[in-house]
mmCIF file of C-alpha atoms in Angstrom:
data_model
loop_
_atom_site.group_PDB
_atom_site.id
_atom_site.type_symbol
_atom_site.label_atom_id
_atom_site.label_comp_id
_atom_site.label_asym_id
_atom_site.label_seq_id
_atom_site.Cartn_x
_atom_site.Cartn_y
_atom_site.Cartn_z
ATOM 1 C CA MET M 1 -43.418 188.248 98.489
ATOM 2 C CA ASN M 2 -45.169 185.352 96.729
ATOM 3 C CA ASN M 3 -45.491 187.413 93.550
ATOM 4 C CA LEU M 4 -41.736 188.110 93.555
ATOM 5 C CA LEU M 5 -40.895 184.384 93.960
ATOM 6 C CA PHE M 6 -43.252 183.482 91.118
ATOM 7 C CA SER M 7 -41.607 186.027 88.833
ATOM 8 C CA LEU M 8 -38.127 184.654 89.545
ATOM 9 C CA LEU M 9 -39.238 181.105 88.731
ATOM 10 C CA VAL M 10 -40.680 182.219 85.415
ATOM 11 C CA LEU M 11 -37.421 184.027 84.530
ATOM 12 C CA LEU M 12 -35.253 180.975 85.344
ATOM 13 C CA SER M 13 -37.510 178.725 83.307
ATOM 14 C CA ALA M 14 -37.182 180.993 80.288
ATOM 15 C CA CYS M 15 -33.359 180.935 80.511
ATOM 16 C CA GLY M 16 -33.249 177.096 80.328
ATOM 17 C CA GLY M 17 -35.600 176.688 77.386
ATOM 18 C CA LYS M 18 -35.538 174.065 74.622
ATOM 19 C CA ASP M 19 -33.567 176.267 72.230
ATOM 20 C CA SER M 20 -30.248 175.880 74.186
ATOM 21 C CA PRO M 21 -27.448 174.395 71.965
ATOM 22 C CA GLU M 22 -26.446 170.717 72.574
ATOM 23 C CA ILE M 23 -22.772 169.768 73.140
ATOM 24 C CA ASN M 24 -21.712 166.865 70.813
ATOM 25 C CA PRO M 25 -18.585 164.688 71.290
ATOM 26 C CA PRO M 26 -15.735 165.492 68.913
ATOM 27 C CA GLU M 27 -15.386 163.458 65.734
ATOM 28 C CA PRO M 28 -12.605 160.810 66.012
ATOM 29 C CA VAL M 29 -9.422 161.845 64.273
ATOM 30 C CA GLU M 30 -8.344 159.520 61.458
ATOM 31 C CA VAL M 31 -4.981 158.022 62.338
ATOM 32 C CA LYS M 32 -2.462 158.062 59.511
ATOM 33 C CA TRP M 33 1.072 156.709 59.247
ATOM 34 C CA SER M 34 4.124 157.589 57.229
ATOM 35 C CA PHE M 35 7.348 155.601 57.014
ATOM 36 C CA SER M 36 10.955 156.388 56.305
ATOM 37 C CA PRO M 37 12.074 154.567 54.240
ATOM 38 C CA ALA M 38 8.814 153.863 52.417
ATOM 39 C CA THR M 39 9.697 150.140 52.051
ATOM 40 C CA VAL M 40 12.430 147.847 53.338
ATOM 41 C CA ALA M 41 14.396 145.268 51.319
ATOM 42 C CA LEU M 42 16.437 142.877 53.474
ATOM 43 C CA SER M 43 19.328 140.597 52.556
ATOM 44 C CA SER M 44 18.856 136.847 52.308
ATOM 45 C CA LYS M 45 21.172 136.219 55.267
ATOM 46 C CA GLY M 46 18.839 137.956 57.723
ATOM 47 C CA GLU M 47 19.339 141.329 59.342
ATOM 48 C CA THR M 48 17.761 144.127 61.385
ATOM 49 C CA ARG M 49 16.804 147.495 59.893
ATOM 50 C CA SER M 50 15.303 150.581 61.533
ATOM 51 C CA VAL M 51 12.283 152.432 60.153
ATOM 52 C CA ILE M 52 10.997 155.771 61.434
ATOM 53 C CA VAL M 53 7.232 155.557 61.922
ATOM 54 C CA THR M 54 5.349 158.850 62.172
ATOM 55 C CA ALA M 55 1.711 158.736 63.303
ATOM 56 C CA ASN M 56 -0.903 161.064 64.776
ATOM 57 C CA GLY M 57 -2.105 158.565 67.370
ATOM 58 C CA ASP M 58 -1.192 155.499 69.409
ATOM 59 C CA TRP M 59 -0.824 152.241 67.448
ATOM 60 C CA ASN M 60 0.091 148.532 67.451
ATOM 61 C CA VAL M 61 1.854 146.504 64.767
ATOM 62 C CA THR M 62 1.735 142.810 63.799
ATOM 63 C CA SER M 63 3.501 140.743 61.132
ATOM 64 C CA ASN M 64 1.847 138.101 58.964
ATOM 65 C CA GLN M 65 5.084 136.076 58.708
ATOM 66 C CA SER M 66 6.933 134.353 61.548
ATOM 67 C CA TRP M 67 10.326 135.082 59.935
ATOM 68 C CA CYS M 68 9.762 138.848 60.204
ATOM 69 C CA GLY M 69 9.438 140.498 63.616
ATOM 70 C CA THR M 70 9.296 144.012 65.041
ATOM 71 C CA GLU M 71 10.523 145.773 68.162
ATOM 72 C CA PRO M 72 8.690 147.493 69.763
ATOM 73 C CA GLY M 73 5.235 146.146 68.968
ATOM 74 C CA SER M 74 3.502 149.485 69.515
ATOM 75 C CA GLY M 75 4.054 153.246 69.326
ATOM 76 C CA HIS M 76 2.587 156.629 70.171
ATOM 77 C CA ASN M 77 1.650 159.926 68.607
ATOM 78 C CA GLY M 78 4.746 161.345 66.930
ATOM 79 C CA GLN M 79 7.836 159.482 65.764
ATOM 80 C CA THR M 80 8.904 155.970 66.768
ATOM 81 C CA SER M 81 12.033 154.088 65.692
ATOM 82 C CA LEU M 82 10.870 150.589 64.751
ATOM 83 C CA LYS M 83 13.368 147.744 64.367
ATOM 84 C CA ILE M 84 12.420 145.149 61.750
ATOM 85 C CA THR M 85 14.273 141.826 61.990
ATOM 86 C CA ALA M 86 14.224 138.956 59.486
ATOM 87 C CA THR M 87 15.785 135.529 59.870
ATOM 88 C CA GLY M 88 17.840 134.080 57.003
ATOM 89 C CA ASN M 89 15.863 133.077 53.927
ATOM 90 C CA PRO M 90 16.269 129.318 53.379
ATOM 91 C CA GLN M 91 14.486 129.484 50.015
ATOM 92 C CA THR M 92 15.993 130.218 46.626
ATOM 93 C CA THR M 93 13.114 132.618 45.894
ATOM 94 C CA ALA M 94 12.436 136.074 47.343
ATOM 95 C CA ARG M 95 9.671 136.493 49.942
ATOM 96 C CA THR M 96 7.605 139.286 51.470
ATOM 97 C CA ALA M 97 5.912 140.052 54.771
ATOM 98 C CA GLU M 98 3.161 142.553 55.548
ATOM 99 C CA LEU M 99 3.305 144.598 58.740
ATOM 100 C CA THR M 100 -0.154 145.818 59.762
ATOM 101 C CA PHE M 101 -0.353 149.004 61.839
ATOM 102 C CA THR M 102 -3.664 149.478 63.673
ATOM 103 C CA SER M 103 -5.249 152.190 65.793
ATOM 104 C CA GLY M 104 -8.920 151.762 66.644
ATOM 105 C CA ASN M 105 -10.772 151.330 63.359
ATOM 106 C CA TYR M 106 -7.833 152.535 61.266
ATOM 107 C CA SER M 107 -5.049 150.429 59.773
ATOM 108 C CA GLN M 108 -2.256 150.623 57.235
ATOM 109 C CA ASN M 109 0.123 148.007 55.787
ATOM 110 C CA TYR M 110 3.885 148.210 55.303
ATOM 111 C CA THR M 111 5.712 145.768 53.012
ATOM 112 C CA VAL M 112 8.990 144.093 53.924
ATOM 113 C CA SER M 113 10.794 142.133 51.207
ATOM 114 C CA GLN M 114 13.707 139.736 51.509
ATOM 115 C CA ALA M 115 16.079 138.573 48.797
ATOM 116 C CA ALA M 116 16.255 134.965 47.666
ATOM 117 C CA GLY M 117 18.606 132.751 49.605
ATOM 118 C CA THR M 118 21.782 131.540 47.991
ATOM 119 C CA ILE M 119 23.287 128.159 48.717
ATOM 120 C CA GLU M 120 26.985 127.599 48.202
ATOM 121 C CA ASN M 121 28.083 124.427 46.474
ATOM 122 C CA HIS M 122 30.496 122.442 48.635
ATOM 123 C CA VAL M 123 30.289 119.116 46.764
ATOM 124 C CA PRO M 124 33.797 117.765 46.025
ATOM 125 C CA GLU M 125 34.837 117.498 42.403
ATOM 126 C CA GLY M 126 33.898 114.294 40.615
ATOM 127 C CA TYR M 127 30.613 113.620 42.420
ATOM 128 C CA SER M 128 27.182 113.555 40.738
ATOM 129 C CA LEU M 129 23.737 113.829 42.345
ATOM 130 C CA VAL M 130 22.057 110.397 42.614
ATOM 131 C CA TRP M 131 19.280 111.031 45.174
ATOM 132 C CA GLU M 132 17.603 114.095 46.666
ATOM 133 C CA GLU M 133 14.731 115.192 48.874
ATOM 134 C CA GLU M 134 13.869 118.890 48.668
ATOM 135 C CA PHE M 135 10.742 118.853 50.902
ATOM 136 C CA ASN M 136 8.714 121.079 48.586
ATOM 137 C CA ASP M 137 5.390 119.202 48.866
ATOM 138 C CA GLU M 138 2.780 121.692 50.126
ATOM 139 C CA ARG M 139 -0.262 119.403 49.893
ATOM 140 C CA LEU M 140 -2.548 118.929 52.859
ATOM 141 C CA SER M 141 -3.632 115.430 53.858
ATOM 142 C CA GLY M 142 -6.672 115.196 56.088
ATOM 143 C CA GLY M 143 -6.241 118.853 56.982
ATOM 144 C CA LYS M 144 -2.635 118.268 58.081
ATOM 145 C CA PRO M 145 0.573 119.505 56.392
ATOM 146 C CA ALA M 146 2.279 117.121 53.983
ATOM 147 C CA LEU M 147 4.368 114.378 55.574
ATOM 148 C CA PRO M 148 7.637 113.000 54.184
ATOM 149 C CA ASP M 149 7.160 110.862 51.073
ATOM 150 C CA THR M 150 6.692 107.242 52.174
ATOM 151 C CA GLY M 151 8.184 106.192 48.856
ATOM 152 C CA LYS M 152 11.485 107.581 50.145
ATOM 153 C CA TRP M 153 11.196 107.519 53.958
ATOM 154 C CA TRP M 154 9.977 105.239 56.731
ATOM 155 C CA TYR M 155 9.156 106.125 60.335
ATOM 156 C CA GLU M 156 10.358 104.441 63.469
ATOM 157 C CA ASN M 157 7.865 103.924 66.280
ATOM 158 C CA LEU M 158 9.757 103.738 69.559
ATOM 159 C CA GLN M 159 8.577 104.114 73.126
ATOM 160 C CA LYS M 160 10.087 106.453 75.674
ATOM 161 C CA GLY M 161 13.383 105.069 76.991
ATOM 162 C CA ALA M 162 13.848 102.591 74.134
ATOM 163 C CA VAL M 163 17.238 104.089 73.208
ATOM 164 C CA ASN M 164 19.747 106.160 75.178
ATOM 165 C CA ASN M 165 17.188 106.685 77.976
ATOM 166 C CA GLU M 166 15.538 109.354 75.810
ATOM 167 C CA LEU M 167 12.322 110.883 77.108
ATOM 168 C CA GLN M 168 10.360 111.138 73.859
ATOM 169 C CA THR M 169 8.142 108.636 72.080
ATOM 170 C CA TYR M 170 8.742 108.416 68.329
ATOM 171 C CA VAL M 171 5.516 108.304 66.310
ATOM 172 C CA GLY M 172 4.670 108.034 62.618
ATOM 173 C CA GLY M 173 4.342 111.679 61.705
ATOM 174 C CA TYR M 174 1.538 112.635 64.062
ATOM 175 C CA ARG M 175 -0.586 111.526 66.979
ATOM 176 C CA GLY M 176 -4.184 112.717 66.868
ATOM 177 C CA THR M 177 -4.005 116.411 66.049
ATOM 178 C CA ASP M 178 -0.346 116.723 67.131
ATOM 179 C CA THR M 179 1.966 116.760 64.107
ATOM 180 C CA VAL M 180 5.675 115.972 64.546
ATOM 181 C CA ALA M 181 6.774 115.874 60.881
ATOM 182 C CA ALA M 182 5.372 118.606 58.646
ATOM 183 C CA ILE M 183 6.426 119.934 55.248
ATOM 184 C CA HIS M 184 5.607 123.574 54.536
ATOM 185 C CA ASP M 185 7.425 126.677 53.298
ATOM 186 C CA GLY M 186 9.914 124.428 51.531
ATOM 187 C CA THR M 187 11.331 122.655 54.584
ATOM 188 C CA LEU M 188 10.597 119.640 56.754
ATOM 189 C CA LYS M 189 9.926 120.475 60.390
ATOM 190 C CA ILE M 190 10.538 117.674 62.893
ATOM 191 C CA ILE M 191 8.840 118.817 66.082
ATOM 192 C CA ALA M 192 9.282 117.538 69.625
ATOM 193 C CA ARG M 193 6.154 118.475 71.555
ATOM 194 C CA LYS M 194 3.945 117.676 74.495
ATOM 195 C CA SER M 195 1.023 115.377 73.721
ATOM 196 C CA GLY M 196 -1.011 114.728 76.819
ATOM 197 C CA SER M 197 1.439 113.395 79.394
ATOM 198 C CA ASP M 198 3.927 112.315 76.703
ATOM 199 C CA ILE M 199 6.550 114.067 74.647
ATOM 200 C CA ILE M 200 6.408 112.929 71.021
ATOM 201 C CA SER M 201 8.776 113.438 68.088
ATOM 202 C CA ALA M 202 9.840 111.823 64.805
ATOM 203 C CA ARG M 203 12.714 109.637 63.625
ATOM 204 C CA ILE M 204 12.690 109.080 59.868
ATOM 205 C CA ASN M 205 14.941 106.982 57.652
ATOM 206 C CA THR M 206 15.614 106.662 53.932
ATOM 207 C CA ILE M 207 14.410 103.472 52.277
ATOM 208 C CA GLU M 208 17.413 103.468 49.986
ATOM 209 C CA GLY M 209 20.986 102.836 51.083
ATOM 210 C CA TRP M 210 24.374 103.591 49.522
ATOM 211 C CA THR M 211 27.976 102.409 49.749
ATOM 212 C CA TYR M 212 30.338 105.397 49.620
ATOM 213 C CA GLY M 213 29.456 108.905 48.498
ATOM 214 C CA TYR M 214 29.038 112.483 49.641
ATOM 215 C CA PHE M 215 25.969 112.968 51.848
ATOM 216 C CA GLU M 216 24.722 116.410 52.866
ATOM 217 C CA ALA M 217 21.745 118.162 54.431
ATOM 218 C CA ARG M 218 20.955 121.810 55.051
ATOM 219 C CA LEU M 219 19.736 122.087 58.637
ATOM 220 C CA ARG M 220 18.684 124.490 61.366
ATOM 221 C CA VAL M 221 18.755 123.016 64.847
ATOM 222 C CA PRO M 222 16.683 123.854 67.944
ATOM 223 C CA GLY M 223 18.253 124.970 71.213
ATOM 224 C CA GLY M 224 17.570 124.611 74.909
ATOM 225 C CA LYS M 225 18.381 121.955 77.486
ATOM 226 C CA GLY M 226 16.934 118.641 76.343
ATOM 227 C CA THR M 227 17.119 119.025 72.559
ATOM 228 C CA TRP M 228 19.213 116.476 70.667
ATOM 229 C CA PRO M 229 18.816 116.622 66.859
ATOM 230 C CA ALA M 230 20.861 114.346 64.626
ATOM 231 C CA PHE M 231 21.642 113.544 60.979
ATOM 232 C CA TRP M 232 23.319 110.140 60.749
ATOM 233 C CA MET M 233 23.725 106.785 58.990
ATOM 234 C CA MET M 234 23.227 103.138 59.882
ATOM 235 C CA PRO M 235 23.826 99.919 57.879
ATOM 236 C CA LYS M 236 20.940 98.606 55.765
ATOM 237 C CA ASN M 237 21.461 95.028 56.970
ATOM 238 C CA PHE M 238 21.913 95.914 60.624
ATOM 239 C CA THR M 239 22.281 93.063 63.093
ATOM 240 C CA SER M 240 24.158 94.466 66.102
ATOM 241 C CA TRP M 241 25.684 97.659 67.447
ATOM 242 C CA PRO M 242 28.468 98.721 67.512
ATOM 243 C CA LEU M 243 29.910 95.894 65.391
ATOM 244 C CA ASP M 244 27.984 96.964 62.287
ATOM 245 C CA GLY M 245 29.079 100.603 62.626
ATOM 246 C CA GLU M 246 27.448 104.035 62.794
ATOM 247 C CA ILE M 247 28.273 107.338 61.063
ATOM 248 C CA ASP M 248 27.089 110.500 62.827
ATOM 249 C CA ILE M 249 27.199 113.310 60.274
ATOM 250 C CA MET M 250 25.831 115.903 62.710
ATOM 251 C CA GLU M 251 24.725 115.801 66.323
ATOM 252 C CA TYR M 252 23.832 118.744 68.528
ATOM 253 C CA VAL M 253 22.870 119.039 72.175
ATOM 254 C CA GLY M 254 21.042 122.181 73.180
ATOM 255 C CA TYR M 255 22.969 122.860 76.373
ATOM 256 C CA GLN M 256 26.100 123.470 74.238
ATOM 257 C CA PRO M 257 25.008 126.303 71.920
ATOM 258 C CA ASN M 258 26.666 126.454 68.498
ATOM 259 C CA VAL M 259 28.823 123.337 69.023
ATOM 260 C CA VAL M 260 28.312 120.566 66.433
ATOM 261 C CA HIS M 261 29.702 117.036 66.434
ATOM 262 C CA SER M 262 30.702 114.447 63.824
ATOM 263 C CA THR M 263 31.543 110.922 64.987
ATOM 264 C CA VAL M 264 31.926 107.283 63.949
ATOM 265 C CA HIS M 265 31.264 104.218 66.085
ATOM 266 C CA THR M 266 32.663 100.712 65.592
ATOM 267 C CA GLU M 267 33.274 97.669 67.793
ATOM 268 C CA ALA M 268 36.740 98.990 68.595
ATOM 269 C CA TYR M 269 35.821 102.673 68.746
ATOM 270 C CA ASN M 270 32.589 103.625 70.489
ATOM 271 C CA HIS M 271 31.300 105.786 73.335
ATOM 272 C CA MET M 272 30.353 102.815 75.522
ATOM 273 C CA ILE M 273 34.048 102.161 76.117
ATOM 274 C CA GLY M 274 35.169 105.760 75.636
ATOM 275 C CA THR M 275 37.078 105.143 72.412
ATOM 276 C CA GLN M 276 34.772 106.744 69.846
ATOM 277 C CA LYS M 277 36.380 108.718 67.064
ATOM 278 C CA GLY M 278 34.948 112.174 66.461
ATOM 279 C CA ALA M 279 35.411 115.919 66.461
ATOM 280 C CA THR M 280 33.534 119.047 67.427
ATOM 281 C CA LYS M 281 33.320 122.459 65.824
ATOM 282 C CA THR M 282 31.944 125.778 67.052
ATOM 283 C CA ILE M 283 29.945 127.677 64.440
ATOM 284 C CA GLN M 284 27.858 130.834 64.432
ATOM 285 C CA ASN M 285 24.064 130.889 64.610
ATOM 286 C CA ALA M 286 23.475 127.137 64.573
ATOM 287 C CA GLU M 287 19.974 127.677 65.980
ATOM 288 C CA THR M 288 18.935 130.694 63.896
ATOM 289 C CA ALA M 289 20.526 130.041 60.493
ATOM 290 C CA PHE M 290 20.805 127.087 58.148
ATOM 291 C CA HIS M 291 24.130 125.295 57.741
ATOM 292 C CA ILE M 292 25.197 122.489 55.419
ATOM 293 C CA TYR M 293 26.376 119.361 57.242
ATOM 294 C CA ALA M 294 28.034 116.634 55.212
ATOM 295 C CA VAL M 295 30.187 113.550 55.206
ATOM 296 C CA GLU M 296 32.396 112.174 52.465
ATOM 297 C CA TRP M 297 32.697 108.409 52.765
ATOM 298 C CA THR M 298 35.138 106.461 50.618
ATOM 299 C CA ALA M 299 36.844 103.070 50.885
ATOM 300 C CA ASP M 300 39.787 104.845 52.510
ATOM 301 C CA TYR M 301 38.328 107.465 54.873
ATOM 302 C CA ILE M 302 35.306 109.264 56.313
ATOM 303 C CA LYS M 303 35.395 113.072 56.519
ATOM 304 C CA GLY M 304 32.932 115.333 58.341
ATOM 305 C CA PHE M 305 32.124 118.844 57.067
ATOM 306 C CA VAL M 306 30.125 121.910 58.022
ATOM 307 C CA ASP M 307 29.595 124.589 55.370
ATOM 308 C CA GLY M 308 32.300 123.007 53.238
ATOM 309 C CA GLU M 309 34.964 123.023 55.940
ATOM 310 C CA ALA M 310 36.349 119.623 56.946
ATOM 311 C CA TYR M 311 36.777 119.193 60.681
ATOM 312 C CA PHE M 312 36.784 115.417 61.205
ATOM 313 C CA ARG M 313 38.570 112.525 59.514
ATOM 314 C CA PHE M 314 38.614 108.795 60.245
ATOM 315 C CA ASP M 315 40.921 106.601 58.139
ATOM 316 C CA ASN M 316 40.561 102.960 57.187
ATOM 317 C CA ASP M 317 43.444 101.146 58.864
ATOM 318 C CA GLY M 318 43.543 98.668 55.965
ATOM 319 C CA LYS M 319 43.506 95.589 58.202
ATOM 320 C CA GLY M 320 40.243 94.224 56.838
ATOM 321 C CA ASP M 321 38.897 93.932 60.381
ATOM 322 C CA LYS M 322 35.182 94.721 60.757
ATOM 323 C CA LYS M 323 35.805 95.771 64.354
ATOM 324 C CA THR M 324 37.729 98.827 63.155
ATOM 325 C CA TRP M 325 36.247 99.404 59.661
ATOM 326 C CA PRO M 326 32.711 98.089 59.064
ATOM 327 C CA PHE M 327 32.114 100.797 56.464
ATOM 328 C CA ASN M 328 32.095 98.775 53.248
ATOM 329 C CA VAL M 329 28.384 97.937 52.987
ATOM 330 C CA PRO M 330 25.270 100.035 52.202
ATOM 331 C CA PHE M 331 24.168 102.536 54.865
ATOM 332 C CA TYR M 332 20.926 104.540 54.954
ATOM 333 C CA LEU M 333 20.271 108.085 56.235
ATOM 334 C CA LYS M 334 18.434 109.056 59.422
ATOM 335 C CA LEU M 335 16.954 112.304 60.764
ATOM 336 C CA ASN M 336 15.563 112.617 64.266
ATOM 337 C CA LEU M 337 14.956 114.986 67.161
ATOM 338 C CA ALA M 338 15.436 113.375 70.562
ATOM 339 C CA TRP M 339 14.441 114.888 73.889
ATOM 340 C CA GLY M 340 16.619 114.316 76.938
ATOM 341 C CA GLY M 341 18.460 111.026 77.281
ATOM 342 C CA ASP M 342 22.009 110.158 78.223
ATOM 343 C CA TRP M 343 23.534 113.006 76.210
ATOM 344 C CA GLY M 344 20.717 115.401 75.355
ATOM 345 C CA GLY M 345 19.568 115.425 78.968
ATOM 346 C CA ALA M 346 22.982 115.329 80.626
ATOM 347 C CA GLN M 347 22.334 118.758 82.146
ATOM 348 C CA GLY M 348 18.604 118.284 82.633
ATOM 349 C CA VAL M 349 15.732 119.322 80.368
ATOM 350 C CA ASP M 350 13.815 122.563 80.052
ATOM 351 C CA GLU M 351 10.246 121.856 78.970
ATOM 352 C CA SER M 352 9.647 125.566 78.406
ATOM 353 C CA LYS M 353 11.611 124.995 75.150
ATOM 354 C CA LEU M 354 8.841 122.743 73.847
ATOM 355 C CA PRO M 355 7.676 122.587 71.180
ATOM 356 C CA ALA M 356 11.162 122.442 69.645
ATOM 357 C CA THR M 357 11.599 122.403 65.865
ATOM 358 C CA TYR M 358 14.391 120.799 63.849
ATOM 359 C CA GLU M 359 14.228 122.209 60.319
ATOM 360 C CA ILE M 360 15.555 120.406 57.240
ATOM 361 C CA ASP M 361 15.784 122.282 53.933
ATOM 362 C CA TYR M 362 17.034 119.351 51.844
ATOM 363 C CA VAL M 363 18.925 116.041 51.890
ATOM 364 C CA ARG M 364 21.149 115.073 48.933
ATOM 365 C CA VAL M 365 23.331 112.120 48.018
ATOM 366 C CA TYR M 366 26.205 112.267 45.513
ATOM 367 C CA GLN M 367 28.370 109.446 44.200
ATOM 368 C CA LYS M 368 31.224 108.979 41.737
#
């Protein structure tokens, strides 16, 4: 019996010898992508296009440009319909974005191009350009983006609640590492943002002033309850409000999407006594596309425009009374982004909308 057991053990040992083949894991399959169409060229106005992505594995996709996004952000083995969306191009040059598809150690790029933006000329006949700010300075200062040129602009420093019960503090471009006025990609970004326990933003003004002219800026406004961007004018030799007057070329409050306002204030006509003179206009895509806001100011009238269309007019009554027409002295231009306050915060504020960015492509002044 013992001899039989010994023989069986020897036989089993021989069957499991060192020469048995080893089982190796399969080699990873290289993931490859193909696209239809092979490239995408988008219009300057911004649009969404679909691309069929074919791959032999699961993947993710990212864009290297904030103006170009994708939906969905991932796909699987086989075909996926990918929507590529670009915002309007504010530049007068074409631009490109690279979409990077990744799967494990494999990746492949896909190029999206967008045509140069075109800007319509709405300047009335007879006017010539006398002053401009194009915000094209890309230099870094102390590691920060370029700030508005202090040869043309000056900052206001105002504490929370100093005007209109607004909730922001206005600072000179930045506080510490928090920038609120930055020039890059050809536009000025005025940013309202949290900074510690405060909300900070910028309010900048032109050093120069003008009497009469056509004043315009190409702007994209932020949305959400609490935002209150403005483009406006005040007298160079200001002493008191409302006697000295105010011209609001564009104001926007985020709780009223796509509604813009143009207004004047004088001693006789102002919002404190409910007699202000102004108008509103509903436009498309105020928060996602640039629009040109302007005012034509002459000795006889003030007209407000958006994209070349007049929607507000205030006439000089000819009485020579400063209380009704203080608009015969130099005024300067102002750009700011308020947070909350009597008007911007009339329906509360939504801090999830911070940081909020008010984008300015250019500011131009024309005179006869």
